[in-house]
Coordinates of C-alpha atoms in Angstrom, one line a residue:
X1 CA -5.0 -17.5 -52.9
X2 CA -3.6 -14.3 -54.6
X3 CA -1.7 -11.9 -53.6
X4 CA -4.4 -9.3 -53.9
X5 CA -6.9 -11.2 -52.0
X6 CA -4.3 -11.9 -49.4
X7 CA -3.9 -8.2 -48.9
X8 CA -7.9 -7.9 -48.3
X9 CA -8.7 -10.3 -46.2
X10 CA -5.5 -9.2 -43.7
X11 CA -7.0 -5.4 -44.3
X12 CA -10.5 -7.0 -43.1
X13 CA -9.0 -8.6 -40.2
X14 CA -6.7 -6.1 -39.2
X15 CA -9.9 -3.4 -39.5
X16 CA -11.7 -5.8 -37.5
X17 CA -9.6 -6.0 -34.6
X18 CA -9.2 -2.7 -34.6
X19 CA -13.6 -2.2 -34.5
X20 CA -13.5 -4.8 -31.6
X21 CA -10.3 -3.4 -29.5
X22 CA -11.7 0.3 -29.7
X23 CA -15.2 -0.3 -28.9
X24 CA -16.0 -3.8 -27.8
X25 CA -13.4 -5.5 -25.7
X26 CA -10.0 -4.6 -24.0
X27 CA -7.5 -6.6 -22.1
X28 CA -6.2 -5.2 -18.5
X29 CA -3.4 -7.3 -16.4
X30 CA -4.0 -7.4 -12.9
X31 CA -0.9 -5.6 -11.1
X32 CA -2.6 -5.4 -7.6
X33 CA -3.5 -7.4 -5.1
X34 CA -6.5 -5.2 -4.4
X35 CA -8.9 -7.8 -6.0
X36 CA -7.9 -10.7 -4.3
X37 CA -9.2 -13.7 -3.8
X38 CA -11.3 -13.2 -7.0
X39 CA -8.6 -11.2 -9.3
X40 CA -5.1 -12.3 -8.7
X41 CA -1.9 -10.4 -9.6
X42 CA -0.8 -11.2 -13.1
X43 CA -4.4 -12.1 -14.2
X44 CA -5.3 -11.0 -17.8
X45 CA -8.7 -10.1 -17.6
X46 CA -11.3 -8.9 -20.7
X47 CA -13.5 -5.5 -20.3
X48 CA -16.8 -5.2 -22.1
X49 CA -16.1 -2.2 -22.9
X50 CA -20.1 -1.7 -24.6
X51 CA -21.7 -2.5 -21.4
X52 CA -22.0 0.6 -20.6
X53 CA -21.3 4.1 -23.1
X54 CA -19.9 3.8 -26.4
X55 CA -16.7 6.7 -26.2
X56 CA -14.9 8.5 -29.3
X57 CA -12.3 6.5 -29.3
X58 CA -8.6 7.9 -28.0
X59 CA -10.5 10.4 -25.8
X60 CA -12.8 10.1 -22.5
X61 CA -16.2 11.8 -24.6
X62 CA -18.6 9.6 -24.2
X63 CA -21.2 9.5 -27.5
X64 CA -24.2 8.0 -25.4
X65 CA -24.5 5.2 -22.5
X66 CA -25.4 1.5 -23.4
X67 CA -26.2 0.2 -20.0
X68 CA -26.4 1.0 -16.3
X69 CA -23.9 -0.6 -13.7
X70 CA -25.3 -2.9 -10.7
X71 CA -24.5 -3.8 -7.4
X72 CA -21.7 -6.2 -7.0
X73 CA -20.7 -5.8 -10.9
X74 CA -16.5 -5.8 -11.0
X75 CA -16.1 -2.8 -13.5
X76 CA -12.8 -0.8 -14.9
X77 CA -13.1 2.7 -14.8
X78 CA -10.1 5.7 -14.1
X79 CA -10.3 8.1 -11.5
X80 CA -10.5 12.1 -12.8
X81 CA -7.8 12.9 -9.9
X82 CA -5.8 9.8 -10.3
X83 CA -4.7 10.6 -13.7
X84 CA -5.1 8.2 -16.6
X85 CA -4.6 4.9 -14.4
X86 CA -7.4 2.2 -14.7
X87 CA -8.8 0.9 -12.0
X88 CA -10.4 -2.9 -10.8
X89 CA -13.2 -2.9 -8.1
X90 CA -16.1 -4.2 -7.4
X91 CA -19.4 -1.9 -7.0
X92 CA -21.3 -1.8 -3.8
X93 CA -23.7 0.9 -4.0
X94 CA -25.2 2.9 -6.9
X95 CA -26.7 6.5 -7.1
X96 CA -29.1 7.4 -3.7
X97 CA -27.6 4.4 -1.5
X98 CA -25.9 4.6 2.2
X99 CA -22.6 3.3 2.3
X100 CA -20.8 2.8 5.8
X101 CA -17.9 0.5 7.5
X102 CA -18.3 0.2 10.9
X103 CA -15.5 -1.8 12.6
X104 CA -14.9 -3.4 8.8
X105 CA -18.5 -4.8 8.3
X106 CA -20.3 -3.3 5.2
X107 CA -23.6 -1.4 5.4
X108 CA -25.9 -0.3 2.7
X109 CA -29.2 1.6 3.5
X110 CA -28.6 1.0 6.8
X111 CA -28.4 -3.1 6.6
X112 CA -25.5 -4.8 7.8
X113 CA -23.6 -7.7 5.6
X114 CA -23.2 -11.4 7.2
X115 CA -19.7 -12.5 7.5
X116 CA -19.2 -16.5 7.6
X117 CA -16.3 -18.4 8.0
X118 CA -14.6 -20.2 4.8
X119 CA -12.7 -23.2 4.5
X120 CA -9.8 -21.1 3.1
X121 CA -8.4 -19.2 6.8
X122 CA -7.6 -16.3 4.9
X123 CA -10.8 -15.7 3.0
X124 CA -14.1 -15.2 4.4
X125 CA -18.0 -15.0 2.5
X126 CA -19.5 -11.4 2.2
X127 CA -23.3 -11.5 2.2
X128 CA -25.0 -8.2 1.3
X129 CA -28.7 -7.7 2.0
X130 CA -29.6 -8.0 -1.5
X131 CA -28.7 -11.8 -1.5
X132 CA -25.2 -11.6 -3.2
X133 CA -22.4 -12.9 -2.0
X134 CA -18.6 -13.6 -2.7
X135 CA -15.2 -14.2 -1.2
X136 CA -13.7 -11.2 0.1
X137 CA -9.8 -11.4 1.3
X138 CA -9.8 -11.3 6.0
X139 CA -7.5 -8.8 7.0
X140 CA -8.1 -5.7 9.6
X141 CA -8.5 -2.9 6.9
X142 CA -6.7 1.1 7.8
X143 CA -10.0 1.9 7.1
X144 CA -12.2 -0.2 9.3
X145 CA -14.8 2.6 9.8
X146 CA -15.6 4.9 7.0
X147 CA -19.0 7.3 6.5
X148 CA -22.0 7.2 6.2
X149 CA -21.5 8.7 2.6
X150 CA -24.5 9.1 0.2
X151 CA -23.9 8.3 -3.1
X152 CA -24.8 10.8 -5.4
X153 CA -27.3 10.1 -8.6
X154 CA -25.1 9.3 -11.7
X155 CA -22.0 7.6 -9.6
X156 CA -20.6 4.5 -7.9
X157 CA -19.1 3.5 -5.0
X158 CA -16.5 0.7 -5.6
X159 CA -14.5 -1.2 -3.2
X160 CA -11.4 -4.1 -3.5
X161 CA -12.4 -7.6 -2.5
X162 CA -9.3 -7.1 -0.6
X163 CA -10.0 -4.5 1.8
X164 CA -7.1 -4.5 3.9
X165 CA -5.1 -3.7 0.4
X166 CA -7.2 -2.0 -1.9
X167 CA -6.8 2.5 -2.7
X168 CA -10.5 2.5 -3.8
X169 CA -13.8 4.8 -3.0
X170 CA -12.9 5.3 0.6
X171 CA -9.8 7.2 -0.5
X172 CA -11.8 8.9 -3.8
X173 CA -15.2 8.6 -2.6
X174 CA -18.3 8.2 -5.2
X175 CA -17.2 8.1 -8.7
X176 CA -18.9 9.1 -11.7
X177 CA -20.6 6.9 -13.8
X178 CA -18.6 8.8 -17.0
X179 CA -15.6 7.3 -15.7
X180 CA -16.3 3.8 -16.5
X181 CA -14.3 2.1 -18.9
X182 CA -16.3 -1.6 -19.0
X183 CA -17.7 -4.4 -17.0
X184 CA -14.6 -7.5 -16.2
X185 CA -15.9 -10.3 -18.3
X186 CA -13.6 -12.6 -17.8
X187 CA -9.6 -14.0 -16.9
X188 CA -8.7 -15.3 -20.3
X189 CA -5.5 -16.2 -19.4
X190 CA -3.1 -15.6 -15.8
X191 CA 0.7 -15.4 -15.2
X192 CA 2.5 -15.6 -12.0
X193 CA 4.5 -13.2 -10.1
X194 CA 7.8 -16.2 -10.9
X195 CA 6.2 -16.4 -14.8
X196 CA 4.7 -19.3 -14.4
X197 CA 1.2 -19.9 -16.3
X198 CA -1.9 -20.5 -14.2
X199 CA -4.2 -22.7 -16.3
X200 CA -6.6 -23.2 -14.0
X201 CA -8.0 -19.8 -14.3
X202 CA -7.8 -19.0 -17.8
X203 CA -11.3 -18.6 -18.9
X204 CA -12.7 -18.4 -15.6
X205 CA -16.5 -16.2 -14.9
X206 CA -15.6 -13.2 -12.1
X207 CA -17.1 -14.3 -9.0

């Protein structure tokens, strides 16, 4: 190939990185444990970032919104009075629901979630009303009892999977749908806290 087609196609592929890392996907590393059993620290995860608002790029304006965020989606999104950190948490209510913890069991709308026993002893399966269910981390949270809070139209209330570790909506409260950076897509590759690779979960679906 020639040296002046050589130089185009890395132009084109450099370009179109570029496209993709500023408006289609990111990659975040998980430094927390907030997300555990279903995001572990030192996971490499991929954000949508299309799913839902298309943003100038280098700055939080939004140019229009692509898609609404559901119940039980794990998102990325920063915090207006945490700075420019990104956050990892799972949504459990949307815009006009009723969020309370009452002795650490979840209510929405005024419906308790079912709790059953796993055969991991540290893990246990959250059920919501709705159906959905996941692994959430056992632990007796700071915050056992928290609300009623009503979420306001246009935000999200987001919690860790790992309650009894997690700085998430019962610290900030609702958060604003603007604030969304993506929806996780995937762990496309994970590293352990000693360096080790974890290829079990690389390319794994978020529970």
């Amino acid at each position: 190939m020639a040296p002046k087609n050589i130089a185009k196609s890395f132009l084109i592929a450099t370009a179109t990185a570029l496209v993709v890392r500023l408006f289609v996907v990111e990659d975040f590393r998980i430094s927390s444990d907030s997300m555990t059993p279903n995001l572990l620290k030192g996971d490499l995860i991929l954000v949508s970032k299309s799913a839902f608002n298309l943003r100038l790029p280098f700055s939080s304006f939004e140019l229009f919104r692509t898609g609404k965020p559901k119940r039980s989606e794990v998102v990325a999104f920063s915090v207006p009075e945490q700075g420019t950190d990104t956050y990892v948490k799972r949504i459990v209510a949307l815009g006009g629901d009723r969020v309370e913890i009452k002795e650490g069991s979840l209510w929405i709308n005024g419906e308790m979630a079912e709790y059953q026993e796993t055969p991991e002893s540290n893990q246990i399966l959250e059920k919501w009303p709705s159906g959905r269910s996941y692994q959430i981390t056992k632990g007796k949270s700071q915050l056992a009892d928290y609300g009623p809070v009503d979420v306001p139209a246009d935000h999200f209330f987001a919690l860790g999977d790992n309650r009894s570790d997690s700085v998430d909506s019962r610290k900030w409260g609702p958060v604003p749908y603007s604030c969304l950076k993506g929806r996780v897509a995937l762990v496309w590759i994970s590293v352990g806290s000693s360096g080790g690779v974890r290829p079990s979960r690389w390319l794994s679906a978020i529970q």
